[in-house]
XYZ file of C-alpha atoms in Angstrom:
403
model
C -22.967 14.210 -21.603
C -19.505 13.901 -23.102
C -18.054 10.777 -24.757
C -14.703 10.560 -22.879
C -13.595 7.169 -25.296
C -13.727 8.531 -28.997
C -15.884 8.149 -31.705
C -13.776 4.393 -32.882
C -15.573 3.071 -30.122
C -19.284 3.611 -30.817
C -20.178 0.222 -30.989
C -20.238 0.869 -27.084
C -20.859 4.269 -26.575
C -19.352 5.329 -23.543
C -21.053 8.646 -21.726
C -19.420 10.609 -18.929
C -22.826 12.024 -17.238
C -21.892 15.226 -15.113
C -23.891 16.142 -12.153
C -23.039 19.440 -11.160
C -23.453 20.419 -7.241
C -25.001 24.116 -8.369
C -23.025 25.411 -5.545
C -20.940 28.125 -5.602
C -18.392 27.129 -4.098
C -17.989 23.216 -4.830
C -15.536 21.489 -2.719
C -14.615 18.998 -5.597
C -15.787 16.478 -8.568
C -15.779 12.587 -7.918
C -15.828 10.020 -10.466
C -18.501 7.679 -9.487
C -18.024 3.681 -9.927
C -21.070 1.618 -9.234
C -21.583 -2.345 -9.785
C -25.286 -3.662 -11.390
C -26.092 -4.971 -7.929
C -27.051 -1.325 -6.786
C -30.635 -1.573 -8.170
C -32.630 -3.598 -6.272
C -36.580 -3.703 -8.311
C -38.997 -1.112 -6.591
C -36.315 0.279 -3.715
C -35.341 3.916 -4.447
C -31.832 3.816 -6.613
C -28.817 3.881 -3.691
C -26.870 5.349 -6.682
C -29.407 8.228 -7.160
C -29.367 8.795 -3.407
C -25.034 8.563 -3.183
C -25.322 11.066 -5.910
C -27.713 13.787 -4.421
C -25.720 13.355 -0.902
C -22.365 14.195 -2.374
C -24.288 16.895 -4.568
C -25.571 18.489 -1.293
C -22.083 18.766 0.371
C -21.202 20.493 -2.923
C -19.352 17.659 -4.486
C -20.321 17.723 -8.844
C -20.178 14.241 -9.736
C -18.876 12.211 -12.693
C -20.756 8.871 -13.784
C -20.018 6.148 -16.553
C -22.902 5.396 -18.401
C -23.196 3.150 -21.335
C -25.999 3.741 -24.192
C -26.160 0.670 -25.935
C -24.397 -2.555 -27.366
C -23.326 -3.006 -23.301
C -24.087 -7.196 -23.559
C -20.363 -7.845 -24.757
C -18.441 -5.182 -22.314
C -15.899 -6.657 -20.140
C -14.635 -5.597 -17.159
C -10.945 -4.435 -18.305
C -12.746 -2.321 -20.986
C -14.868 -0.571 -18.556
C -11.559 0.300 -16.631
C -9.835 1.323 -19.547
C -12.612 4.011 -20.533
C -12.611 4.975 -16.837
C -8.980 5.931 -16.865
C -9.591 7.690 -19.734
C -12.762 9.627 -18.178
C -10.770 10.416 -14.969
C -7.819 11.952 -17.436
C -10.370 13.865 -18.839
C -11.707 15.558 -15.794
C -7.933 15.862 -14.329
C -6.771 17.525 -17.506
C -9.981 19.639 -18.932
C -11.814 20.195 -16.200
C -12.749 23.919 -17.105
C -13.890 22.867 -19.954
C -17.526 21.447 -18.513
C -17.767 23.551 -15.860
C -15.524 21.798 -12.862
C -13.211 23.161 -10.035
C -9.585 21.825 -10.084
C -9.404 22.019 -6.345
C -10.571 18.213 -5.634
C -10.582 15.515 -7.707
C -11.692 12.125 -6.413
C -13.014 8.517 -6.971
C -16.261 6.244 -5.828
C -16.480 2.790 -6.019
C -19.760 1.117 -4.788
C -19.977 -2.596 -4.265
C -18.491 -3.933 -7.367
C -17.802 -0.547 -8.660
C -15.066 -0.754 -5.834
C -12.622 -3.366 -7.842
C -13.025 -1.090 -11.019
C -11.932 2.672 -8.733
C -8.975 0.770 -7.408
C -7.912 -0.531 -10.449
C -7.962 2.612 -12.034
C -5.783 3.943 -8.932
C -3.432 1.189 -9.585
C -3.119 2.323 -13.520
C -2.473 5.963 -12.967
C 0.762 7.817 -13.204
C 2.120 9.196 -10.283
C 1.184 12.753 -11.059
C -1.985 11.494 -11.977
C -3.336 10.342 -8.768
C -6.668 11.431 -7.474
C -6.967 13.480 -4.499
C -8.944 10.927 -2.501
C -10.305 7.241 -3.248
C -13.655 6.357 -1.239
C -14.551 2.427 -1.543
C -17.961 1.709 -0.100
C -18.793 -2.189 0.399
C -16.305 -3.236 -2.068
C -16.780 -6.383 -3.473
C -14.394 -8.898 -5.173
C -11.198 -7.839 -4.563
C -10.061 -11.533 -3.775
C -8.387 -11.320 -7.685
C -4.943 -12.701 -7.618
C -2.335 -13.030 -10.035
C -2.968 -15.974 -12.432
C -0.267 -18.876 -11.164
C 0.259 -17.013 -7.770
C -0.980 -16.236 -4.637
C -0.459 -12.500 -4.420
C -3.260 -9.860 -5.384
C -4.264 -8.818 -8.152
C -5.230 -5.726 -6.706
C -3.241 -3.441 -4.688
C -2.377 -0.033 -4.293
C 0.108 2.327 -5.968
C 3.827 2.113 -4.251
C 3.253 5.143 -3.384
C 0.055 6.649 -2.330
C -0.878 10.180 -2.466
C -4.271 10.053 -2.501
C -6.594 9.866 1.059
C -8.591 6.872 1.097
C -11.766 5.994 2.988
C -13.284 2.730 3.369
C -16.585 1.802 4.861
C -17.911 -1.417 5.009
C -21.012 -2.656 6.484
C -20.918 -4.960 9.434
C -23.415 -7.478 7.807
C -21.681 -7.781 4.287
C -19.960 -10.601 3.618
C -16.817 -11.444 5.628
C -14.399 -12.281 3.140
C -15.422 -9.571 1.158
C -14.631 -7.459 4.618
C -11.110 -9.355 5.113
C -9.662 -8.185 1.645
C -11.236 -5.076 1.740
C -9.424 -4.645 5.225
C -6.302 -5.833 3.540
C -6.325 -3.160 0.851
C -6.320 -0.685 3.193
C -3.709 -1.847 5.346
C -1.294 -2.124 2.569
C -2.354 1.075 1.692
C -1.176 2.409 5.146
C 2.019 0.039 4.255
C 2.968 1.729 1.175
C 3.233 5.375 3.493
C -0.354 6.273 2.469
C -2.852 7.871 4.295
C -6.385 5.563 5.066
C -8.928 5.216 7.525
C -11.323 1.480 7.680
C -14.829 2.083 9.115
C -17.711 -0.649 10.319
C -21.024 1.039 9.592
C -24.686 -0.049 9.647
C -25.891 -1.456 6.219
C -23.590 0.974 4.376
C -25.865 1.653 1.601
C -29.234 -0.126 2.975
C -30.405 -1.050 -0.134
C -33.475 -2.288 2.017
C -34.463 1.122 2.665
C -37.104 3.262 0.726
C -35.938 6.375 1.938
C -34.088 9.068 -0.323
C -31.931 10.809 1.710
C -28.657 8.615 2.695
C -28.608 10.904 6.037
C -31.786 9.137 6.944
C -30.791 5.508 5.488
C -27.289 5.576 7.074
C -26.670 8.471 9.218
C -23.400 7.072 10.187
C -22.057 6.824 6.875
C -23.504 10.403 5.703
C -21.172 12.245 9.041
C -18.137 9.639 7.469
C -18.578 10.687 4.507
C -19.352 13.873 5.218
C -16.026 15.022 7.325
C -13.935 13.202 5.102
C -15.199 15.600 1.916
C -14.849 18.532 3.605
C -11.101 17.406 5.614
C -8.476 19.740 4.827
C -5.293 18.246 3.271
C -2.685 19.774 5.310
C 1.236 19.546 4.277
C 3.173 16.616 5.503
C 5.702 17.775 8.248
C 8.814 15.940 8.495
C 9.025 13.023 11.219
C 11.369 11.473 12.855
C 11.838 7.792 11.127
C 11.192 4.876 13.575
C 12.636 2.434 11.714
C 15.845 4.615 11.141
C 16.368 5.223 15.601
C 18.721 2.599 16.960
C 17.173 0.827 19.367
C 18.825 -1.933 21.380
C 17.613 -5.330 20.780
C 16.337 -8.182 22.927
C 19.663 -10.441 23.059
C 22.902 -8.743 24.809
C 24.335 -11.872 26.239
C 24.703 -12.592 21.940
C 25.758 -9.186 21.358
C 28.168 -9.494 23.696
C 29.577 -12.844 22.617
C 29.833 -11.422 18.560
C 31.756 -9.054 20.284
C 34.764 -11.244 21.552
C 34.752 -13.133 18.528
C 35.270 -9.589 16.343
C 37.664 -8.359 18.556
C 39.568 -11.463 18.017
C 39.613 -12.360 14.382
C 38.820 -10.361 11.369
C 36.344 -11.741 8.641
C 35.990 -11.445 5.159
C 32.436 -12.139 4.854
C 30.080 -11.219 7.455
C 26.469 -11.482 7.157
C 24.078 -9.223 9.388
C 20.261 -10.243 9.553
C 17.468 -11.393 11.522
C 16.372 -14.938 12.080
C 16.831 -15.924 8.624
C 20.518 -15.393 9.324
C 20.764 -16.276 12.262
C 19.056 -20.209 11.400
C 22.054 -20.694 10.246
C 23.307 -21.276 13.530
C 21.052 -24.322 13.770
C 22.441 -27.735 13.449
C 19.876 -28.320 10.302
C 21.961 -25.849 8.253
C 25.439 -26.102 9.983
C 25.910 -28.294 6.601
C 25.351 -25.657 4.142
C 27.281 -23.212 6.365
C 30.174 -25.116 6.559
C 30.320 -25.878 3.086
C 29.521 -22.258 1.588
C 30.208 -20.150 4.172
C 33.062 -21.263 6.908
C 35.737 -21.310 4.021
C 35.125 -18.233 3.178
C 35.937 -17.259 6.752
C 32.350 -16.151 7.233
C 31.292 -14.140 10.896
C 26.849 -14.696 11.509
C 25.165 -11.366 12.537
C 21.870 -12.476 12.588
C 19.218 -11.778 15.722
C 16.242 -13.194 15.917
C 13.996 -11.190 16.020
C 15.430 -7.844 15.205
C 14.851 -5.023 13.023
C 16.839 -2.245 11.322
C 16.704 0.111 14.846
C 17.926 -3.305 16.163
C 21.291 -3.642 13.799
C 21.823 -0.005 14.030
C 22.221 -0.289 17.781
C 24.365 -3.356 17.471
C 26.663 -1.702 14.613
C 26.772 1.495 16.589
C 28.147 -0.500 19.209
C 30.863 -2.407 17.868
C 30.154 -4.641 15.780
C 31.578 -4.275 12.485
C 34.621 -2.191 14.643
C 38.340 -2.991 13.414
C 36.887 -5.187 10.709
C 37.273 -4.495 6.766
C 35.637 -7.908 5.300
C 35.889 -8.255 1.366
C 31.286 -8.208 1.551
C 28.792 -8.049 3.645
C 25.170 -9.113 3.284
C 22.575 -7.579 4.676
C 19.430 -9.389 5.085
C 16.138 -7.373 7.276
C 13.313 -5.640 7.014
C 10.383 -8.921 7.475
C 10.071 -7.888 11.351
C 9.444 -3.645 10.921
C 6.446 -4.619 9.234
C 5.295 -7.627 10.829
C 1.809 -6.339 13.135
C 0.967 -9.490 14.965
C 4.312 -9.904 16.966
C 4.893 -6.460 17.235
C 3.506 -3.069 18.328
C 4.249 -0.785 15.795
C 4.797 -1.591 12.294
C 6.631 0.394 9.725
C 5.607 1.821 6.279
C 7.594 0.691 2.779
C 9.014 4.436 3.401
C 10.101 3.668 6.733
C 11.685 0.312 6.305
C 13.834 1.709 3.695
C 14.987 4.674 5.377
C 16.302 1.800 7.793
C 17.663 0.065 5.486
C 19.592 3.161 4.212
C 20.724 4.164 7.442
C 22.317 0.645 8.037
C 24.390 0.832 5.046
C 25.257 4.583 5.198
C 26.240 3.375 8.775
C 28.359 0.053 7.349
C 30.094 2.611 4.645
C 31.465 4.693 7.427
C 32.695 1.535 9.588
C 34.139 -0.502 6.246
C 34.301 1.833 3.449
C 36.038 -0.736 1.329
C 33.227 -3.047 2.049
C 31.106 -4.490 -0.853
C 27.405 -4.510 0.545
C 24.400 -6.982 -0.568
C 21.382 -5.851 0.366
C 18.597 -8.323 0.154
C 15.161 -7.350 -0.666
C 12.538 -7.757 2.408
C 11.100 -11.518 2.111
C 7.401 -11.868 1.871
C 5.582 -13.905 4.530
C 1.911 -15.087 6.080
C 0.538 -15.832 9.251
C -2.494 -18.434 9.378
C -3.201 -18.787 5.763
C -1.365 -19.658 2.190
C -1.758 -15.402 0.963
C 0.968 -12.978 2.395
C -0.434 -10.553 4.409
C -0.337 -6.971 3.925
C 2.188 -6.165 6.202
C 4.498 -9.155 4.501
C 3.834 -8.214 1.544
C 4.928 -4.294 1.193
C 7.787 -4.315 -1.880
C 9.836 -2.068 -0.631
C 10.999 0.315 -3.852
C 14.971 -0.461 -4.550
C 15.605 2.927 -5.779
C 16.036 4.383 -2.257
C 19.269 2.643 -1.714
C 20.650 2.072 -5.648
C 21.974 5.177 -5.557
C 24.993 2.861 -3.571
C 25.323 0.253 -6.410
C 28.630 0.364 -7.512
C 26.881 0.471 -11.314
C 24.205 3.709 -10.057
C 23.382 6.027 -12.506
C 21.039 8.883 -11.870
């Protein structure tokens, strides 16, 4: 056993317990995250029986284990000796015996919480290869004084991640679990959400997990031994013009550009265009018509939308003093539409729009708003409302960029 925390820390000795495979040719390590709930009195140990499964497919395994003084541990200081344990292993892993090739993380139940936390904390060089959450519990955490989550991927995944849940657990449990995932797909990453039988059947007496929960063992099982291929380029949905779903509107912005030139035209989706309503006609007039003002906004659209439209004449023979440009909500809104767009994607959109408003009105100063969050059916925002789309892909345009 190795003491991954240092010796200042004694008064809760923390042990990294390595369980090697004894294969040959191991396919990887995995840091393995359980909660207390695993043990239920007289059953055979689901932990003991996770860990002989993954030692079978030739998988050496990493486990936290505390000697004594444990009464007093909290849950942020468990973490924090995690991240230093997974360091370890990423860093040193020669040193006890371990192959560099794979290195991954378990969390079981409410060991789940604690593995995505720890995902959350790392570097981005130091993610692990792939993140497996089994029945994760607890992940309804949110930011004290808000409603957003505590818990939430990196911005940018690199790691796979698998996520099986059983279909008798407990269905808010399975709703943010589901969430997780789905902003994990947001944020460009690669995950997969699987309904099993009693993922870890802590009913059953028998050993082998193949037995307990075959369908989990074949998950689990061609997800360990997946290949990780390299990423080939695609062609960016969000970044295609598309035309919209109002021409009679397009064509009526038209007349009105070819007519009269603007200094301050704002380009949008509903947002923008609500201020066509005769609610806000009052705060148009008085902020925006005397700045001779032109309203872009669609209902509706999204950046393969305003590309069509811009293609197609609308910011033609105009040089306004600014333009504001206000999208994004719709690419990655899934219950209206049927295909939703990564964090990557929407802002490969956005950055087509503006390289495409530089070439039409290179004089042009351009605000570009960040991508509100939103909800359906329910005070939290939704993964797919919720993706922060990373400013750095379009600051290199801020009139004060530095590299």
């Amino acid at each position: 056993m190795l003491n991954p925390v240092g010796k200042e820390q004694a008064n809760h000795s923390a042990l990294l317990h390595l369980l090697h495979s004894g294969s040959k040719s191991p396919l990887g390590t995995v840091l393995l995250l359980t909660g207390s709930e695993l043990v239920p009195s007289g059953k055979e140990d689901p932990e003991n029986r996770m860990i002989r499964f993954l030692n079978n497919q030739g998988i050496d395994v990493a486990k936290m284990e505390y000697q004594y003084g444990t009464d007093s541990l909290t849950s942020s200081r468990i973490r924090s000796d995690a991240v230093k344990a997974f360091r370890l292993l990423r860093t040193r892993p020669g040193d006890y015996g371990l192959h560099d090739d794979r290195l991954g993380i378990m969390g079981i139940l409410a060991g789940g919480p604690a593995a995505a936390r720890i995902v959350q904390r790392l570097d981005q060089n130091e993610q692990p290869d792939n993140l497996i959450l089994i029945d994760p519990l607890n992940f309804d955490e949110t930011i004290p004084g808000t409603v957003f989550p505590a818990i939430v991927p990196p911005l940018q995944p690199k790691a796979r991640l698998l996520c099986a849940f059983s279909v008798n657990g407990p269905k808010e449990d399975l709703n943010f679990a589901r969430e997780y995932v789905k902003t994990w797909k947001g944020y460009g990453g690669h995950s997969s959400f699987t309904l099993t039988g009693d993922s870890l059947n802590l009913r059953s007496s028998k050993a082998d997990l193949a037995e307990s929960n075959p369908k989990l063992a074949r998950l689990l099982k061609t997800f360990l031994e997946m290949k990780v291929e390299g990423a080939e380029a695609e062609v960016n949905p969000a970044a295609v013009p598309v035309a919209g779903y109002s021409p009679a509107r397009h064509l009526q912005k038209l007349a009105m550009i070819a007519k009269e030139k603007f200094d301050l035209i704002l380009i949008g989706n509903s947002i923008t265009n609500n201020f066509e309503k005769p609610e806000y006609q009052p705060v148009w007039k008085q902020f925006f018509a005397p700045r001779k003002a032109l309203n872009l906004g669609y209902s509706g659209y999204r950046t393969e939308n305003l590309l069509w439209n811009i293609q197609n004449g609308e910011l033609d023979g105009q040089s306004p003093k600014v333009i504001v440009l206000e999208i994004g909500t719709n690419n990655i809104d899934e219950e209206n539409y049927p295909t939703r767009h990564t964090a990557a994607e929407l802002a490969g959109g956005m950055e087509a729009i503006v390289n495409l408003m530089l070439q039409k009105c290179p004089e042009t100063k351009i605000i570009v708003m960040r991508c509100f969050p939103g909800c359906y059916g329910g005070p939290n925002p939704t993964s797919h409302r919720n993706i922060q789309v990373q400013p750095r892909q379009l600051s290199r345009y801020s009139c004060n960029y530095s590299p």
